[in-house]
CSV table of C-alpha atoms in Angstrom, one decimal:
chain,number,residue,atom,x,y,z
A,1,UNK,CA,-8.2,14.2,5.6
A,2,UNK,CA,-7.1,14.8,1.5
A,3,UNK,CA,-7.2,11.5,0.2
A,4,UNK,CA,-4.5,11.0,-2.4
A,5,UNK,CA,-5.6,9.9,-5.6
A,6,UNK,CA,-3.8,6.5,-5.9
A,7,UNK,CA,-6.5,6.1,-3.3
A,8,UNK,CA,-9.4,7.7,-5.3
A,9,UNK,CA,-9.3,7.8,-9.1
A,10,UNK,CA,-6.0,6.0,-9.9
A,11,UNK,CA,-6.8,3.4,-7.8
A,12,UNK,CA,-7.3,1.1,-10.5
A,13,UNK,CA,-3.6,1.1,-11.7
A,14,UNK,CA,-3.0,0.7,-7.5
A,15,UNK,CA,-1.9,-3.5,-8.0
A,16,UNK,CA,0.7,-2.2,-10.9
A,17,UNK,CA,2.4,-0.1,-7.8
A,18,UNK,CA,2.3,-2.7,-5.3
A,19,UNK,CA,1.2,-6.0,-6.5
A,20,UNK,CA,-0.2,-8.9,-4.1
A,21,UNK,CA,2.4,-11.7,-5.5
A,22,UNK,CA,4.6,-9.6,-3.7
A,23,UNK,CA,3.5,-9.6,-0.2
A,24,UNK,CA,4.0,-13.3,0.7
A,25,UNK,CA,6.8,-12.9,3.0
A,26,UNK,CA,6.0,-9.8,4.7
A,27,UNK,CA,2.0,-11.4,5.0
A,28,UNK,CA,3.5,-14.3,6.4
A,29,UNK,CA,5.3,-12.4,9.1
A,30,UNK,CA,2.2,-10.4,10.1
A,31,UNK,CA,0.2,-14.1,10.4
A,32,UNK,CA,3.1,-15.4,13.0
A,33,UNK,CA,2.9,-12.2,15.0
A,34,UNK,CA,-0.7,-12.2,15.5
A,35,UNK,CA,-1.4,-15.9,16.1
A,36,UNK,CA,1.9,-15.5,18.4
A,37,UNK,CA,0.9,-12.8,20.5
A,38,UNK,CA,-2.9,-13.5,20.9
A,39,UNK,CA,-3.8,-15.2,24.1
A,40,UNK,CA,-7.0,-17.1,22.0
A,41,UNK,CA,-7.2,-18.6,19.3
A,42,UNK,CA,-7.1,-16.1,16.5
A,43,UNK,CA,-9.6,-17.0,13.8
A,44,UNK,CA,-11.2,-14.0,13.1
A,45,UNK,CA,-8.9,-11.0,12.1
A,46,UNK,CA,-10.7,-7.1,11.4
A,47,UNK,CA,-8.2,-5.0,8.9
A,48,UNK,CA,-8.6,-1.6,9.1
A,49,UNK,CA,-7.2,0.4,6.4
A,50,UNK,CA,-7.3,-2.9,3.7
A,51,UNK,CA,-6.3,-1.0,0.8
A,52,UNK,CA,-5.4,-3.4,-2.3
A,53,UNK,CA,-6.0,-6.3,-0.1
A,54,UNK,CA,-2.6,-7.4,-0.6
A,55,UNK,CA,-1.6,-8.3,2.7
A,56,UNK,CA,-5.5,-9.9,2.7
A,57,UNK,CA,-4.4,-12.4,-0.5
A,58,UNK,CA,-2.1,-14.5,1.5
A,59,UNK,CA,-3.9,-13.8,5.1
A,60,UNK,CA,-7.2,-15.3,4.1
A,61,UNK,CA,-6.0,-19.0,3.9
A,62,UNK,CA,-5.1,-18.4,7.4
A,63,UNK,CA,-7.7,-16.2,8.9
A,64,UNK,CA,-11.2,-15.6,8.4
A,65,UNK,CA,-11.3,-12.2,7.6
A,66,UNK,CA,-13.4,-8.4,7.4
A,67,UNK,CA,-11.6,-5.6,5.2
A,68,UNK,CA,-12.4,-2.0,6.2
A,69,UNK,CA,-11.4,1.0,4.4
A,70,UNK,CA,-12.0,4.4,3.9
A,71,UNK,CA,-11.8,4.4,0.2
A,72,UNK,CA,-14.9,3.0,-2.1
A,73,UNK,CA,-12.6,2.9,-5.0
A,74,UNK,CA,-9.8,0.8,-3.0
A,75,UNK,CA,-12.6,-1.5,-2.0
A,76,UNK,CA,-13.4,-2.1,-5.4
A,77,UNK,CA,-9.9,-3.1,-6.0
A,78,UNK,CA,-9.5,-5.4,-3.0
A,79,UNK,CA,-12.2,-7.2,-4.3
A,80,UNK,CA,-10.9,-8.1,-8.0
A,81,UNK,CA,-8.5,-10.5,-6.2
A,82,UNK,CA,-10.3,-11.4,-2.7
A,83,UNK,CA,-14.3,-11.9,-3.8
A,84,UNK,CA,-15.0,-14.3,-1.3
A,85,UNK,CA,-14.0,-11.8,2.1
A,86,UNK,CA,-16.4,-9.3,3.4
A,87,UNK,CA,-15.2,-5.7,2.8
A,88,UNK,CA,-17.3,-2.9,4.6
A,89,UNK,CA,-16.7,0.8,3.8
A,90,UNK,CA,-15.5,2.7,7.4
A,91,UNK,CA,-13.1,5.5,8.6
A,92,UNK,CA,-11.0,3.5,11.1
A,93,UNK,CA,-11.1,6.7,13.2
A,94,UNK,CA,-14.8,6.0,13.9
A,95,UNK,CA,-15.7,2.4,12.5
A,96,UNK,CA,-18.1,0.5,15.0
A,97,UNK,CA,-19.2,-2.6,13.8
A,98,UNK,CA,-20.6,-3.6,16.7
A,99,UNK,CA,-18.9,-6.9,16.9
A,100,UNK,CA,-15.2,-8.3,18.2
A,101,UNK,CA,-12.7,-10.0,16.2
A,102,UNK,CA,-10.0,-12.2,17.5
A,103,UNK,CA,-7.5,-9.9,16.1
A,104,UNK,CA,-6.7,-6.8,14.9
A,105,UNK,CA,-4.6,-5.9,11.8
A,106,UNK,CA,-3.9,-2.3,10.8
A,107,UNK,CA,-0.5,-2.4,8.4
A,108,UNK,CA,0.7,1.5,6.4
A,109,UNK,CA,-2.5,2.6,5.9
A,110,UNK,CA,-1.9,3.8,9.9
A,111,UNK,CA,0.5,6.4,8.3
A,112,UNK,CA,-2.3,8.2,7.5
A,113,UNK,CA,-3.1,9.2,10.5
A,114,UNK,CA,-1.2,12.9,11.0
A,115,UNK,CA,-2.3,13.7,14.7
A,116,UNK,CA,-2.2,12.4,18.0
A,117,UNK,CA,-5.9,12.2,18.7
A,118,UNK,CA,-6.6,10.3,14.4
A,119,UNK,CA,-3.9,8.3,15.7
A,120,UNK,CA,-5.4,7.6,19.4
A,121,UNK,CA,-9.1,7.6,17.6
A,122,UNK,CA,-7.7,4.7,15.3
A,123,UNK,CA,-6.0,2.6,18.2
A,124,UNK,CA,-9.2,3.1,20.2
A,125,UNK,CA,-11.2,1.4,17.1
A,126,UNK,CA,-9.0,-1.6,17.3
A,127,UNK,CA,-9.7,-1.8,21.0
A,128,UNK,CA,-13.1,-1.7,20.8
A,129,UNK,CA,-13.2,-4.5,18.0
A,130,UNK,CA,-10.3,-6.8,19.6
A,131,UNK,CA,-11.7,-10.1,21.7
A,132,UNK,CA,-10.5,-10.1,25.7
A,133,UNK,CA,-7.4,-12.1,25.1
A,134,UNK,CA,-6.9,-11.3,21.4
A,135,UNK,CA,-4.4,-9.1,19.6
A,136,UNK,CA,-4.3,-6.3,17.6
A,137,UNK,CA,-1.1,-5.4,15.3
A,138,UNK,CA,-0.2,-1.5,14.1
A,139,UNK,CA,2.5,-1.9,11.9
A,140,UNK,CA,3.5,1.5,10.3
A,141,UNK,CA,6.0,2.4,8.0
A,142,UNK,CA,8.3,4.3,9.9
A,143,UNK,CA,8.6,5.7,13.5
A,144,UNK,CA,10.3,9.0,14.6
A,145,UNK,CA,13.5,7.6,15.8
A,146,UNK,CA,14.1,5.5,12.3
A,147,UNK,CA,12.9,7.9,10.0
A,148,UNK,CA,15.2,8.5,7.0
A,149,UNK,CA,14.9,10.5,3.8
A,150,UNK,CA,14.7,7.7,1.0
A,151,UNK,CA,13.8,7.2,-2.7
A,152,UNK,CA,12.4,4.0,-4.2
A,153,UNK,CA,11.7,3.0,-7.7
A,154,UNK,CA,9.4,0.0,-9.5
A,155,UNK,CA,6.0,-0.9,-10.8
A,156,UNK,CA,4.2,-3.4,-13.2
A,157,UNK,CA,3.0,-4.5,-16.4
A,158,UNK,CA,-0.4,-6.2,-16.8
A,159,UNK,CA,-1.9,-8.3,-19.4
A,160,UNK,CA,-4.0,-5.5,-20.6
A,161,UNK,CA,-1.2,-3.5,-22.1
A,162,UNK,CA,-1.2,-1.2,-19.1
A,163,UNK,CA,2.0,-0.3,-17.2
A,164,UNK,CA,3.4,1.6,-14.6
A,165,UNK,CA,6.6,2.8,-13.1
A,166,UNK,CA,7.2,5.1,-10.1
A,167,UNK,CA,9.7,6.5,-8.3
A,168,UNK,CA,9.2,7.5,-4.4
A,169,UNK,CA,11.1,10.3,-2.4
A,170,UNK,CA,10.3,10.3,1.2
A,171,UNK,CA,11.3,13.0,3.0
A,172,UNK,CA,10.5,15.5,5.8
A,173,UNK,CA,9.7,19.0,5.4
A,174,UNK,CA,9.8,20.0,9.0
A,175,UNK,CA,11.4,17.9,11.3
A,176,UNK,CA,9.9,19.8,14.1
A,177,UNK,CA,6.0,18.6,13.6
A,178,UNK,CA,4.6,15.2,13.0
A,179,UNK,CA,4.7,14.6,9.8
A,180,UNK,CA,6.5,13.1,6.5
A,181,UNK,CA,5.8,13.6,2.9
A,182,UNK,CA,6.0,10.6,0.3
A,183,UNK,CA,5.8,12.6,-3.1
A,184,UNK,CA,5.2,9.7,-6.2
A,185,UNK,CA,5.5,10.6,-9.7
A,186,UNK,CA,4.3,7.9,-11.9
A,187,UNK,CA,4.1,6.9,-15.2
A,188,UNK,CA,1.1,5.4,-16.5
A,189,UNK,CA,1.2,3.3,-19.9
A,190,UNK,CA,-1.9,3.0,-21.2
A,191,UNK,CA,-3.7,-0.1,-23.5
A,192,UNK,CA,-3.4,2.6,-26.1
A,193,UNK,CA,0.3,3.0,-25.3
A,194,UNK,CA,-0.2,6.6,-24.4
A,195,UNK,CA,1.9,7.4,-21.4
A,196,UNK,CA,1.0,9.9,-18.7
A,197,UNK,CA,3.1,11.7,-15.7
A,198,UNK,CA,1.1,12.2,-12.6
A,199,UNK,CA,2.9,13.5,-9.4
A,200,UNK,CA,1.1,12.2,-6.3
A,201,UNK,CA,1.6,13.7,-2.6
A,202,UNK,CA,1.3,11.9,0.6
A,203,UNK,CA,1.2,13.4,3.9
A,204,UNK,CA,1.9,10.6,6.4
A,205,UNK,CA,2.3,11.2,10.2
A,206,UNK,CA,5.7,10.4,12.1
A,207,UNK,CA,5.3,9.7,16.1
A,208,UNK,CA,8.2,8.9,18.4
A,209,UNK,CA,7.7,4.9,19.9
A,210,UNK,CA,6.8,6.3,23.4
A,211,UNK,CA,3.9,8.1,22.1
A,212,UNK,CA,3.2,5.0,20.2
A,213,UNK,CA,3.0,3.1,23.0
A,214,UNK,CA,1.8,5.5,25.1
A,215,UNK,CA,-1.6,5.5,22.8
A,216,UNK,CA,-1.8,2.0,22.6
A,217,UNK,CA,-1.7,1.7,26.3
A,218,UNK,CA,-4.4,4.0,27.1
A,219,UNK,CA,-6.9,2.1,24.9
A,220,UNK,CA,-6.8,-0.4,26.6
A,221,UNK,CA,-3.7,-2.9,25.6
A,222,UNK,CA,-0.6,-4.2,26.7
A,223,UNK,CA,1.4,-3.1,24.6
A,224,UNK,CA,4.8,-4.1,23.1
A,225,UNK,CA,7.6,-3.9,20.1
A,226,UNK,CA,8.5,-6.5,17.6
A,227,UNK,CA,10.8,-5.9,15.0
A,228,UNK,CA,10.0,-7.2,11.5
């Protein structure tokens, strides 16, 4: 899997993209589903696919939490605003701590996964890690039946001088396969007040809801859909 390199070395300008302050609302509405949905108490939540830690930010008051991701670099920047949560580095196609959590929380970094069996690998590692009676929570960022070609602008400025801006077109080369494209370009202000263009591609996978739940199923869930 080609790692795109806001995951690798532009991850530090990753919280001028997509900054935590932001994520309050949509955190809060990931809290409620799990803690409604669990038949435990839900104390202990596994994130696979943690990125920023954004989502994390706002969870942690809530949940005691374990950040996984693929990315050293993204671990790095999860832990400039989260220092006191435990982050281990894992593939959440093959991650085995060894240990079960009372949920599970995978949110877009899911999208990443382009085929059937990455996708069923992934769900299986949220099995394998979810209590008896707990929940687990995939939430990706689109689904075959919703899917539309979009474009999205923004970014940040920081106290260092830095900036960012980006623009986002999401789109779908070949509406036959399983797959999306996000292309980025961004613009990345430097402390020096140089400015440099980088165009950034994502390959994201795009499965219909049956298959969805279809894979969810087989690990070992009950599975249902709850709209956000």
């Amino acid at each position: 899997m080609d790692r795109p390199r806001l995951y690798s070395d532009l991850a530090p300008w990753f919280h001028l993209l997509t900054a935590p302050q932001d994520y309050a609302v949509e955190a809060d509405f990931y809290t409620r589903v799990l803690t409604e949905s669990s038949e435990i108490p839900v104390a202990s939540v596994l994130e696979l696919g943690s990125g920023g830690g954004n989502n994390a930010s706002h969870m942690k008051d809530r949940f005691e939490l374990t950040l996984t991701d693929l990315s050293e670099e993204m671990l790095a920047v999860s832990r400039s605003v989260n220092p006191e949560i435990e982050h281990v580095a894992g593939d959440m196609r093959t991650l085995r701590l060894g240990r079960a959590f009372d949920g599970v929380f995978v949110h877009d970094a899911i999208d990443y996964m382009t085929t059937v069996e990455d996708l069923g690998a992934a769900i299986e590692t949220a099995f394998v890690h979810c209590a008896p009676g707990g929940a687990a929570l995939f939430a990706p960022d689109h689904v075959a039946e919703t899917f539309a070609a979009a474009t999205e602008d923004g970014g940040h400025d920081c106290a260092d001088g830095r900036g960012l801006r980006y623009l986002e077109w999401t789109w779908d080369p070949d509406p036959s396969d399983d797959t999306y494209r996000a292309d980025f370009a961004y613009l990345l202000r430097k402390a020096t007040g140089e400015v440099e263009i980088v165009h950034d591609c994502h390959t994201c996978g795009l499965f219909p809801r049956a298959r969805w739940l279809e894979l969810i199923e087989t690990a070992g869930f009950r599975a249902e859909l709850r709209d956000g």
